[in-house]
C-alpha cells in the first residue's frame, strides 16, 4: 500500500479549515471547498434573519448587496429560494446557486412565467401586464422615474413608491434595474 502525500495534505487542510469555521462564527468563506466543508459541519445562514456580517461570509457578496438584502428583509420581504435572492440582487441564479448548501430557505412553487422587464424603460402598458401592478401604480412608477430619475435597485424602488415588503416580494421576480 502506497501513501499519497497530497492526500494527507488535503486531509490536514480540511481538518484545519473545519477547526477555523467551528471557532469563528464569522469566518469568511473563500471558495466552493469552504462552502462544502461548512455545509458538512451544518453551517446554515437563515436568509430571512441574516445580518450584514452573515451575508459577507459568502464569497461574491459585496457590502452593498449585503446591506440591500438586510434592508429588504427588515422591510418585510421574505426570501424563499435562490431565485428570490437572484431577483433581489438582479443577478442570474447561476451566480448564487453554488452557495445553496449553506443557505436556509422555505421552498414553495412560484409561477414566474412572465419575463422580467426593465423598470427604467417600461411603459405604463408594459407595467400593467405584471401581476400586482395596477394602472395607478404603473402610472406612478413612470411618473416618479421621469421626475426623479431611474430607480437604482429594489430598495430604491420600494422606498420611493412606499411599497410594502409583501408587495416587493411579489413584484421582484418581474423587475430588472
PDB file of N, CA, C and O in Angstrom, residues 66 83 116:
ATOM      1  N   UNK A  66     -25.094  43.007   0.549  1.00  0.00           N
ATOM      2  CA  UNK A  66     -25.453  42.559   1.901  1.00  0.00           C
ATOM      3  C   UNK A  66     -26.418  43.546   2.547  1.00  0.00           C
ATOM      4  O   UNK A  66     -27.440  43.157   3.121  1.00  0.00           O
ATOM      5  N   UNK A  83     -33.841  31.848  -6.371  1.00  0.00           N
ATOM      6  CA  UNK A  83     -34.368  32.775  -7.380  1.00  0.00           C
ATOM      7  C   UNK A  83     -34.839  34.080  -6.747  1.00  0.00           C
ATOM      8  O   UNK A  83     -34.726  35.136  -7.361  1.00  0.00           O
ATOM      9  N   UNK A 116     -39.086  39.045 -16.889  1.00  0.00           N
ATOM     10  CA  UNK A 116     -38.894  40.297 -16.155  1.00  0.00           C
ATOM     11  C   UNK A 116     -38.674  41.436 -17.146  1.00  0.00           C
ATOM     12  O   UNK A 116     -38.251  41.221 -18.276  1.00  0.00           O
TER      13      UNK A 116
END
